[in-house]
Amino acid sequence: MKRFQKSFLKQEPLPQRSIEWVTEVMTTGRLHRYDVTDDDPGHAALLEQEFAVYQGSRFCLAVASCGYALYIAMLAAGVKPGDGVLCNAFTLAPVPGAIDNCGAKPILVETTRDLTIDLDDLRAKCGQAKFLLLSHMRGHLSDMDAIRDICAERSITLIEDCAHSLGAWWGDKRSGGFGEVSCFSTQSYKHLNSGEGGLLVSDNEDIMAKAILLSGSYMLFDRHLAAPDENRMAELATMTPNYSGRMDNMRAAALRAQIPNLDVNCARWNERYEVLAEGLQAIAGVRLPNRFAEERYVGSSIQFCLPDYSQDQMTAVVQGCAEQGVELKYFGYDEPRGYTSRFDSWRYLHHGIQPETLPSTIRTLATLLDMRVPLTFDIEDCHLIVEIIADVLRQVDV
Ligand SMILES: Cc1ncc(COP(=O)(O)O)c(C=O)c1O
């Protein structure tokens, strides 16, 4: 029996420069982002400046996590307790969690079989909310031209959750370039790795001024380098609570040195993804989600469906692959497992959302598998993984 030996959780080591900078920060003891000197603005402020340049956005703020970034992004964009916020039914638990943290109410929108938000359902539910928190879940971009038009027609503020789509493009714009405010994760299994961390970008002065104050800038907001005019922040300061969630200089130092490699790494993910996609596509009974021609994705994970399989058969596939060292995640379980949970298990949300209210999402998730593609895998590894999945599928009767 073939066996895959590598870990699906093992990331590459950080660049030598990250190690040097982090060591330097630890040596000086100046870990707090506002502990700066006249000739050294600190890694957090420099990270914000450099990430803003990478993203092509005017302003950037580094915070404790993407979930936290989403929370203050919504507050800064004007979400109030009791407001509805449209969001994908297929997303990760921190997303409804961030909406709940604002005291707002998620209005879940159906998922297509291509893992994007269902535009018909979105149009149908638009009357219920003035905000759309759009997750580019597992790196699948929705039709961003249509989303932009819907938001413009219905005066909906778009907030992009780019936790899985850093480095991706739609046409000539980066993912994160469409939202009034957009958020990224630097948690270890994302495209930049600082253990935990989040980045928030916007071109809107008021939103970014509020976000900086909300993140806990005290009256030290002039130490931000990718920020709006200080006077605007000063005007808003006493009317904006401090929800303390800053990033420290150590994590920022680890991240700064990764940005120059980001696009090269995205290309390396795609080399691996393409081998996996081609191999999986060739197996009978496997369906890969379609992608739009305008999308340039980053294949740091791969999703595929087994449309003819029951839940028991899906479980048998996951188990069979695990026995041969291939770790697949299944989104169709009735109860949450590990990092994955289906929307109907978020029972704190207005006493739970019944699965039958979002039938298309349930149908899609029922046959959906997901696999991480760490850069510690090489091309040969990807061929072996395809062989193992093909073997297991041959063994599971449908
Ligand atoms: C789609 C999505 N959005 C947001 C988040 C939150 O990111 P973080 O862990 O940095 O808070 C995650 C976390 O994995 C996620 O998968």
CSV table of C-alpha atoms and ligand atoms in Angstrom, one decimal:
chain,number,residue,atom,x,y,z
A,1,MET,CA,0.0,0.0,0.0
A,2,LYS,CA,1.3,3.4,-1.0
A,3,ARG,CA,1.9,5.8,1.9
A,4,PHE,CA,2.4,9.5,2.0
A,5,GLN,CA,4.8,10.5,4.8
A,6,LYS,CA,4.8,14.3,5.0
A,7,SER,CA,2.7,16.4,7.3
A,8,PHE,CA,-0.1,18.6,5.9
A,9,LEU,CA,0.6,21.1,8.6
A,10,LYS,CA,4.3,21.7,8.1
A,11,GLN,CA,5.2,25.1,6.8
A,12,GLU,CA,8.5,26.2,5.4
A,13,PRO,CA,10.9,27.9,7.8
A,14,LEU,CA,10.7,31.7,7.8
A,15,PRO,CA,13.3,33.6,5.7
A,16,GLN,CA,16.7,34.2,7.4
A,17,ARG,CA,15.9,37.9,7.5
A,18,SER,CA,12.7,37.3,9.6
A,19,ILE,CA,14.8,35.3,12.1
A,20,GLU,CA,17.4,38.1,12.3
A,21,TRP,CA,14.8,40.8,12.7
A,22,VAL,CA,12.8,38.9,15.3
A,23,THR,CA,16.0,38.2,17.2
A,24,GLU,CA,16.9,41.9,17.0
A,25,VAL,CA,13.5,42.9,18.4
A,26,MET,CA,13.8,40.4,21.2
A,27,THR,CA,17.3,41.7,22.0
A,28,THR,CA,16.2,45.3,22.3
A,29,GLY,CA,13.1,44.3,24.2
A,30,ARG,CA,11.1,46.8,22.1
A,31,LEU,CA,8.2,44.5,21.2
A,32,HIS,CA,5.4,46.9,21.6
A,33,ARG,CA,4.5,48.6,18.4
A,34,TYR,CA,4.5,52.1,19.9
A,35,ASP,CA,7.9,51.6,21.5
A,36,VAL,CA,9.8,53.5,18.7
A,37,THR,CA,12.6,55.9,18.4
A,38,ASP,CA,13.2,59.0,16.2
A,39,ASP,CA,15.2,56.9,13.8
A,40,ASP,CA,13.3,53.7,14.0
A,41,PRO,CA,9.5,53.7,13.3
A,42,GLY,CA,9.3,50.0,14.3
A,43,HIS,CA,8.4,46.9,12.4
A,44,ALA,CA,4.6,47.2,12.8
A,45,ALA,CA,4.5,50.6,11.1
A,46,LEU,CA,6.9,49.5,8.4
A,47,LEU,CA,5.0,46.4,7.7
A,48,GLU,CA,1.8,48.5,7.2
A,49,GLN,CA,3.7,50.7,4.8
A,50,GLU,CA,5.1,47.8,2.8
A,51,PHE,CA,1.9,45.8,2.7
A,52,ALA,CA,0.0,48.8,1.5
A,53,VAL,CA,2.5,49.1,-1.4
A,54,TYR,CA,2.1,45.4,-2.1
A,55,GLN,CA,-1.7,45.6,-2.1
A,56,GLY,CA,-1.8,48.9,-4.0
A,57,SER,CA,-4.0,50.4,-1.2
A,58,ARG,CA,-3.7,53.8,0.4
A,59,PHE,CA,-3.8,52.7,4.1
A,60,CYS,CA,-3.0,49.6,6.1
A,61,LEU,CA,-3.3,48.5,9.7
A,62,ALA,CA,-1.8,45.4,11.3
A,63,VAL,CA,-3.7,43.7,14.1
A,64,ALA,CA,-4.0,40.6,16.2
A,65,SER,CA,-5.9,38.3,13.8
A,66,CYS,CA,-8.0,38.4,10.7
A,67,GLY,CA,-11.1,37.7,12.8
A,68,TYR,CA,-10.3,40.8,14.8
A,69,ALA,CA,-9.6,42.8,11.6
A,70,LEU,CA,-13.0,41.8,10.2
A,71,TYR,CA,-14.7,42.9,13.5
A,72,ILE,CA,-13.2,46.4,13.6
A,73,ALA,CA,-13.5,46.7,9.8
A,74,MET,CA,-17.3,46.3,10.1
A,75,LEU,CA,-17.4,48.7,13.1
A,76,ALA,CA,-15.4,51.3,11.2
A,77,ALA,CA,-17.6,50.8,8.1
A,78,GLY,CA,-20.6,51.6,10.3
A,79,VAL,CA,-22.1,48.2,11.3
A,80,LYS,CA,-24.3,48.8,14.4
A,81,PRO,CA,-25.9,46.3,16.8
A,82,GLY,CA,-28.9,44.7,15.3
A,83,ASP,CA,-27.8,45.4,11.7
A,84,GLY,CA,-27.9,42.6,9.1
A,85,VAL,CA,-24.7,41.6,7.5
A,86,LEU,CA,-24.8,39.4,4.4
A,87,CYS,CA,-22.2,36.7,4.3
A,88,ASN,CA,-21.4,33.4,2.6
A,89,ALA,CA,-23.0,30.4,4.3
A,90,PHE,CA,-19.8,28.6,3.4
A,91,THR,CA,-17.1,30.2,5.4
A,92,LEU,CA,-15.1,29.6,8.6
A,93,ALA,CA,-16.4,30.1,12.1
A,94,PRO,CA,-14.4,33.4,12.8
A,95,VAL,CA,-16.5,35.1,10.1
A,96,PRO,CA,-20.0,34.8,11.7
A,97,GLY,CA,-18.1,35.2,15.0
A,98,ALA,CA,-16.8,38.7,13.9
A,99,ILE,CA,-20.4,39.7,12.9
A,100,ASP,CA,-21.7,38.5,16.2
A,101,ASN,CA,-19.0,40.4,18.0
A,102,CYS,CA,-20.4,43.6,16.5
A,103,GLY,CA,-23.9,42.7,17.8
A,104,ALA,CA,-25.0,42.3,14.2
A,105,LYS,CA,-26.9,39.5,12.6
A,106,PRO,CA,-25.4,37.4,9.8
A,107,ILE,CA,-27.7,36.9,6.8
A,108,LEU,CA,-26.3,33.8,5.2
A,109,VAL,CA,-26.2,33.5,1.5
A,110,GLU,CA,-26.2,30.3,-0.5
A,111,THR,CA,-23.1,28.8,-2.1
A,112,THR,CA,-22.8,27.6,-5.7
A,113,ARG,CA,-21.3,24.2,-6.6
A,114,ASP,CA,-18.2,26.3,-7.6
A,115,LEU,CA,-17.9,27.4,-4.0
A,116,THR,CA,-18.7,31.1,-4.6
A,117,ILE,CA,-21.5,33.1,-3.3
A,118,ASP,CA,-24.8,32.5,-5.1
A,119,LEU,CA,-25.6,35.8,-6.8
A,120,ASP,CA,-29.4,35.1,-7.2
A,121,ASP,CA,-29.7,34.4,-3.5
A,122,LEU,CA,-27.6,37.5,-2.8
A,123,ARG,CA,-29.9,39.7,-4.9
A,124,ALA,CA,-32.9,38.2,-3.2
A,125,LYS,CA,-31.5,38.9,0.3
A,126,CYS,CA,-30.1,42.4,-0.5
A,127,GLY,CA,-33.1,44.2,1.0
A,128,GLN,CA,-32.2,42.8,4.5
A,129,ALA,CA,-28.8,44.4,4.9
A,130,LYS,CA,-26.5,47.3,4.0
A,131,PHE,CA,-23.3,45.4,4.4
A,132,LEU,CA,-21.8,42.4,2.6
A,133,LEU,CA,-18.9,40.5,4.2
A,134,LEU,CA,-17.6,38.4,1.4
A,135,SER,CA,-15.3,35.5,2.1
A,136,HIS,CA,-13.2,34.3,-0.8
A,137,MET,CA,-13.5,30.9,0.8
A,138,ARG,CA,-10.7,28.5,0.0
A,139,GLY,CA,-9.4,31.1,-2.5
A,140,HIS,CA,-12.4,30.9,-4.9
A,141,LEU,CA,-13.2,34.4,-6.1
A,142,SER,CA,-16.9,35.2,-6.9
A,143,ASP,CA,-17.8,37.2,-10.0
A,144,MET,CA,-16.4,40.5,-8.7
A,145,ASP,CA,-17.8,42.6,-11.5
A,146,ALA,CA,-21.3,41.4,-10.6
A,147,ILE,CA,-20.7,41.9,-6.8
A,148,ARG,CA,-19.5,45.4,-7.5
A,149,ASP,CA,-22.6,46.2,-9.5
A,150,ILE,CA,-25.0,44.7,-6.9
A,151,CYS,CA,-23.3,46.6,-4.1
A,152,ALA,CA,-23.5,49.9,-6.1
A,153,GLU,CA,-27.1,49.4,-7.1
A,154,ARG,CA,-28.3,48.5,-3.6
A,155,SER,CA,-25.9,50.9,-1.7
A,156,ILE,CA,-24.3,48.0,0.1
A,157,THR,CA,-20.8,48.4,1.7
A,158,LEU,CA,-18.5,45.6,0.7
A,159,ILE,CA,-16.0,44.2,3.1
A,160,GLU,CA,-13.7,41.5,1.7
A,161,ASP,CA,-12.4,38.6,3.7
A,162,CYS,CA,-9.2,37.7,1.9
A,163,ALA,CA,-8.0,35.2,4.5
A,164,HIS,CA,-7.5,32.7,1.7
A,165,SER,CA,-7.0,34.9,-1.3
A,166,LEU,CA,-3.9,37.0,-0.6
A,167,GLY,CA,-2.0,37.3,-3.8
A,168,ALA,CA,-5.0,36.5,-6.1
A,169,TRP,CA,-6.3,38.8,-8.8
A,170,TRP,CA,-9.6,39.5,-10.5
A,171,GLY,CA,-8.8,41.1,-13.9
A,172,ASP,CA,-6.3,43.8,-13.2
A,173,LYS,CA,-7.2,44.2,-9.5
A,174,ARG,CA,-5.9,42.3,-6.5
A,175,SER,CA,-8.3,40.4,-4.3
A,176,GLY,CA,-8.9,42.9,-1.5
A,177,GLY,CA,-9.0,45.8,-4.0
A,178,PHE,CA,-12.8,45.7,-4.3
A,179,GLY,CA,-14.0,46.2,-0.7
A,180,GLU,CA,-14.4,49.5,1.0
A,181,VAL,CA,-12.2,47.7,3.5
A,182,SER,CA,-10.5,44.3,3.2
A,183,CYS,CA,-8.9,41.9,5.6
A,184,PHE,CA,-6.1,39.3,5.5
A,185,SER,CA,-4.9,36.6,7.8
A,186,THR,CA,-1.3,35.9,8.7
A,187,GLN,CA,-2.2,32.8,10.8
A,188,SER,CA,0.3,30.0,10.1
A,189,TYR,CA,-1.7,28.2,7.4
A,190,LYS,CA,-2.2,31.3,5.2
A,191,HIS,CA,0.0,32.9,2.7
A,192,LEU,CA,2.0,34.9,5.2
A,193,ASN,CA,3.0,33.3,8.5
A,194,SER,CA,3.3,35.0,11.9
A,195,GLY,CA,1.5,32.3,13.9
A,196,GLU,CA,-1.5,34.7,14.3
A,197,GLY,CA,-2.1,38.1,12.8
A,198,GLY,CA,-4.3,40.2,10.6
A,199,LEU,CA,-4.0,43.0,8.1
A,200,LEU,CA,-6.7,45.5,7.1
A,201,VAL,CA,-6.5,47.7,4.1
A,202,SER,CA,-8.7,50.5,2.8
A,203,ASP,CA,-8.6,53.6,0.7
A,204,ASN,CA,-11.2,55.3,2.8
A,205,GLU,CA,-9.8,57.9,5.2
A,206,ASP,CA,-12.7,57.7,7.7
A,207,ILE,CA,-12.8,54.0,7.8
A,208,MET,CA,-9.1,53.7,8.4
A,209,ALA,CA,-8.9,56.5,10.9
A,210,LYS,CA,-11.6,54.7,12.9
A,211,ALA,CA,-10.0,51.3,12.5
A,212,ILE,CA,-6.7,52.5,13.8
A,213,LEU,CA,-8.3,54.1,16.8
A,214,LEU,CA,-10.5,51.0,17.5
A,215,SER,CA,-7.4,48.7,17.3
A,216,GLY,CA,-6.0,50.5,20.3
A,217,SER,CA,-3.8,53.3,19.1
A,218,TYR,CA,-4.4,55.5,22.3
A,219,MET,CA,-3.2,59.0,21.3
A,220,LEU,CA,-0.2,57.5,19.5
A,221,PHE,CA,-1.8,57.3,16.1
A,222,ASP,CA,0.8,59.6,14.6
A,223,ARG,CA,3.2,56.6,14.8
A,224,HIS,CA,1.3,54.9,11.9
A,225,LEU,CA,2.9,55.4,8.5
A,226,ALA,CA,0.2,54.0,6.2
A,227,ALA,CA,-2.5,56.1,7.8
A,228,PRO,CA,-4.9,59.0,7.0
A,229,ASP,CA,-4.2,62.5,8.1
A,230,GLU,CA,-3.5,62.8,11.9
A,231,ASN,CA,-6.0,65.6,12.3
A,232,ARG,CA,-8.8,63.3,11.2
A,233,MET,CA,-7.8,60.7,13.7
A,234,ALA,CA,-7.5,63.4,16.4
A,235,GLU,CA,-11.1,64.6,15.6
A,236,LEU,CA,-12.4,61.0,16.0
A,237,ALA,CA,-10.3,59.9,18.9
A,238,THR,CA,-12.5,60.7,21.9
A,239,MET,CA,-15.6,59.3,20.2
A,240,THR,CA,-14.0,56.0,19.3
A,241,PRO,CA,-13.5,53.2,21.8
A,242,ASN,CA,-10.2,51.4,22.2
A,243,TYR,CA,-10.8,47.7,21.5
A,244,SER,CA,-7.1,46.8,22.0
A,245,GLY,CA,-6.0,44.3,19.3
A,246,ARG,CA,-2.7,45.6,18.1
A,247,MET,CA,0.1,43.6,16.4
A,248,ASP,CA,3.5,43.6,18.1
A,249,ASN,CA,6.8,44.3,16.5
A,250,MET,CA,8.0,40.7,16.7
A,251,ARG,CA,5.2,39.3,14.5
A,252,ALA,CA,5.5,42.3,12.2
A,253,ALA,CA,9.3,41.7,11.9
A,254,ALA,CA,8.6,38.0,10.9
A,255,LEU,CA,6.1,39.2,8.3
A,256,ARG,CA,8.0,42.0,6.7
A,257,ALA,CA,10.7,39.7,5.3
A,258,GLN,CA,8.1,37.4,3.8
A,259,ILE,CA,6.4,40.1,1.6
A,260,PRO,CA,9.2,40.2,-1.1
A,261,ASN,CA,8.8,36.4,-1.6
A,262,LEU,CA,5.0,36.4,-1.6
A,263,ASP,CA,4.4,36.4,-5.4
A,264,VAL,CA,7.1,33.8,-6.0
A,265,ASN,CA,5.5,31.6,-3.3
A,266,CYS,CA,2.0,32.1,-5.0
A,267,ALA,CA,3.5,30.8,-8.2
A,268,ARG,CA,5.1,27.8,-6.3
A,269,TRP,CA,1.6,27.0,-4.8
A,270,ASN,CA,0.1,27.1,-8.3
A,271,GLU,CA,2.7,24.7,-9.7
A,272,ARG,CA,1.7,22.2,-7.1
A,273,TYR,CA,-2.0,22.9,-7.4
A,274,GLU,CA,-1.9,22.4,-11.2
A,275,VAL,CA,-0.4,18.9,-10.8
A,276,LEU,CA,-3.0,18.0,-8.2
A,277,ALA,CA,-5.9,19.5,-10.3
A,278,GLU,CA,-4.9,17.8,-13.5
A,279,GLY,CA,-4.5,14.4,-11.7
A,280,LEU,CA,-7.8,14.7,-9.7
A,281,GLN,CA,-9.7,15.8,-12.7
A,282,ALA,CA,-8.7,12.7,-14.6
A,283,ILE,CA,-10.2,10.4,-11.9
A,284,ALA,CA,-13.8,9.2,-12.8
A,285,GLY,CA,-16.4,10.7,-10.5
A,286,VAL,CA,-14.3,13.6,-9.3
A,287,ARG,CA,-15.4,17.2,-10.1
A,288,LEU,CA,-13.3,20.3,-9.5
A,289,PRO,CA,-15.1,23.6,-9.0
A,290,ASN,CA,-15.1,25.8,-12.1
A,291,ARG,CA,-13.2,29.1,-12.0
A,292,PHE,CA,-13.9,32.4,-13.8
A,293,ALA,CA,-11.6,33.4,-16.7
A,294,GLU,CA,-10.9,36.8,-14.9
A,295,GLU,CA,-9.6,35.0,-11.8
A,296,ARG,CA,-6.0,34.4,-11.0
A,297,TYR,CA,-6.0,32.2,-8.0
A,298,VAL,CA,-3.5,31.1,-5.4
A,299,GLY,CA,-3.7,27.3,-5.0
A,300,SER,CA,-2.6,26.9,-1.4
A,301,SER,CA,-5.4,24.4,-1.0
A,302,ILE,CA,-7.4,22.3,-3.4
A,303,GLN,CA,-11.1,21.4,-3.3
A,304,PHE,CA,-12.9,18.7,-5.1
A,305,CYS,CA,-16.3,17.1,-5.1
A,306,LEU,CA,-17.5,13.5,-5.4
A,307,PRO,CA,-21.1,14.3,-6.5
A,308,ASP,CA,-22.3,10.7,-6.4
A,309,TYR,CA,-21.1,9.9,-2.9
A,310,SER,CA,-23.2,9.6,0.2
A,311,GLN,CA,-22.1,10.9,3.6
A,312,ASP,CA,-20.9,7.4,4.6
A,313,GLN,CA,-19.0,7.0,1.4
A,314,MET,CA,-17.4,10.5,1.9
A,315,THR,CA,-16.4,9.4,5.4
A,316,ALA,CA,-14.9,6.2,4.0
A,317,VAL,CA,-12.8,8.2,1.5
A,318,VAL,CA,-11.5,10.5,4.2
A,319,GLN,CA,-10.6,7.5,6.4
A,320,GLY,CA,-9.1,5.6,3.6
A,321,CYS,CA,-6.9,8.5,2.6
A,322,ALA,CA,-5.9,9.2,6.2
A,323,GLU,CA,-4.7,5.6,6.5
A,324,GLN,CA,-2.4,6.2,3.6
A,325,GLY,CA,-1.2,9.6,5.0
A,326,VAL,CA,-3.3,11.9,2.9
A,327,GLU,CA,-5.2,14.3,5.1
A,328,LEU,CA,-8.5,15.5,3.6
A,329,LYS,CA,-11.1,17.7,5.2
A,330,TYR,CA,-14.8,17.1,4.7
A,331,PHE,CA,-17.2,20.0,5.1
A,332,GLY,CA,-20.3,17.8,5.1
A,333,TYR,CA,-20.3,16.5,8.7
A,334,ASP,CA,-23.3,17.3,10.7
A,335,GLU,CA,-21.2,18.3,13.7
A,336,PRO,CA,-18.0,20.5,13.7
A,337,ARG,CA,-14.6,18.8,13.6
A,338,GLY,CA,-11.2,20.4,13.9
A,339,TYR,CA,-11.3,23.8,12.1
A,340,THR,CA,-14.3,23.0,10.0
A,341,SER,CA,-18.0,23.6,10.9
A,342,ARG,CA,-21.1,23.9,8.8
A,343,PHE,CA,-23.4,26.9,9.2
A,344,ASP,CA,-26.1,25.0,11.1
A,345,SER,CA,-23.7,24.2,13.9
A,346,TRP,CA,-23.3,28.0,14.7
A,347,ARG,CA,-26.3,27.5,17.1
A,348,TYR,CA,-25.7,30.8,18.9
A,349,LEU,CA,-26.9,32.6,15.8
A,350,HIS,CA,-30.5,33.5,16.4
A,351,HIS,CA,-31.1,30.0,17.9
A,352,GLY,CA,-29.5,28.3,14.9
A,353,ILE,CA,-30.1,28.2,11.2
A,354,GLN,CA,-31.8,25.1,10.0
A,355,PRO,CA,-30.0,23.2,7.2
A,356,GLU,CA,-33.0,23.2,4.9
A,357,THR,CA,-33.0,27.0,4.7
A,358,LEU,CA,-29.8,26.8,2.6
A,359,PRO,CA,-30.3,23.7,0.5
A,360,SER,CA,-27.8,24.5,-2.2
A,361,THR,CA,-25.0,25.0,0.4
A,362,ILE,CA,-25.9,21.8,2.1
A,363,ARG,CA,-25.8,19.9,-1.2
A,364,THR,CA,-22.4,21.4,-2.2
A,365,LEU,CA,-20.8,20.7,1.2
A,366,ALA,CA,-22.2,17.2,1.4
A,367,THR,CA,-19.8,16.0,-1.3
A,368,LEU,CA,-16.9,18.5,-0.9
A,369,LEU,CA,-13.4,17.6,0.1
A,370,ASP,CA,-10.5,20.0,0.8
A,371,MET,CA,-6.8,19.5,1.1
A,372,ARG,CA,-4.0,21.9,2.2
A,373,VAL,CA,-1.1,22.2,-0.2
A,374,PRO,CA,1.9,23.3,2.0
A,375,LEU,CA,5.0,24.5,0.2
A,376,THR,CA,6.9,21.8,2.0
A,377,PHE,CA,5.4,19.4,-0.6
A,378,ASP,CA,7.2,19.0,-3.9
A,379,ILE,CA,5.8,18.0,-7.3
A,380,GLU,CA,6.5,14.3,-6.8
A,381,ASP,CA,4.6,14.5,-3.6
A,382,CYS,CA,1.6,15.9,-5.5
A,383,HIS,CA,1.7,13.0,-8.0
A,384,LEU,CA,1.8,10.5,-5.1
A,385,ILE,CA,-1.2,12.2,-3.4
A,386,VAL,CA,-3.2,11.9,-6.6
A,387,GLU,CA,-2.3,8.2,-6.9
A,388,ILE,CA,-3.4,7.5,-3.3
A,389,ILE,CA,-6.7,9.4,-3.7
A,390,ALA,CA,-7.4,7.5,-7.0
A,391,ASP,CA,-6.6,4.1,-5.2
A,392,VAL,CA,-8.9,4.9,-2.3
A,393,LEU,CA,-11.7,6.0,-4.6
A,394,ARG,CA,-11.4,2.7,-6.5
A,395,GLN,CA,-11.9,0.9,-3.2
A,396,VAL,CA,-14.9,2.8,-2.0
A,397,ASP,CA,-18.0,1.4,-3.7
A,398,VAL,CA,-20.6,3.8,-5.0
B,1,LIG,C1,-12.3,32.4,5.6
B,1,LIG,C2,-11.7,32.8,6.8
B,1,LIG,N1,-11.9,34.1,7.2
B,1,LIG,C3,-11.4,34.6,8.4
B,1,LIG,C4,-10.5,33.8,9.2
B,1,LIG,C5,-10.0,34.3,10.4
B,1,LIG,O1,-8.6,34.4,10.4
B,1,LIG,P1,-7.7,34.4,11.7
B,1,LIG,O2,-7.5,33.0,12.1
B,1,LIG,O3,-6.5,35.2,11.3
B,1,LIG,O4,-8.5,35.2,12.7
B,1,LIG,C6,-10.3,32.5,8.8
B,1,LIG,C7,-9.4,31.6,9.6
B,1,LIG,O5,-8.9,30.6,9.2
B,1,LIG,C8,-10.9,32.0,7.6
B,1,LIG,O6,-10.6,30.7,7.2
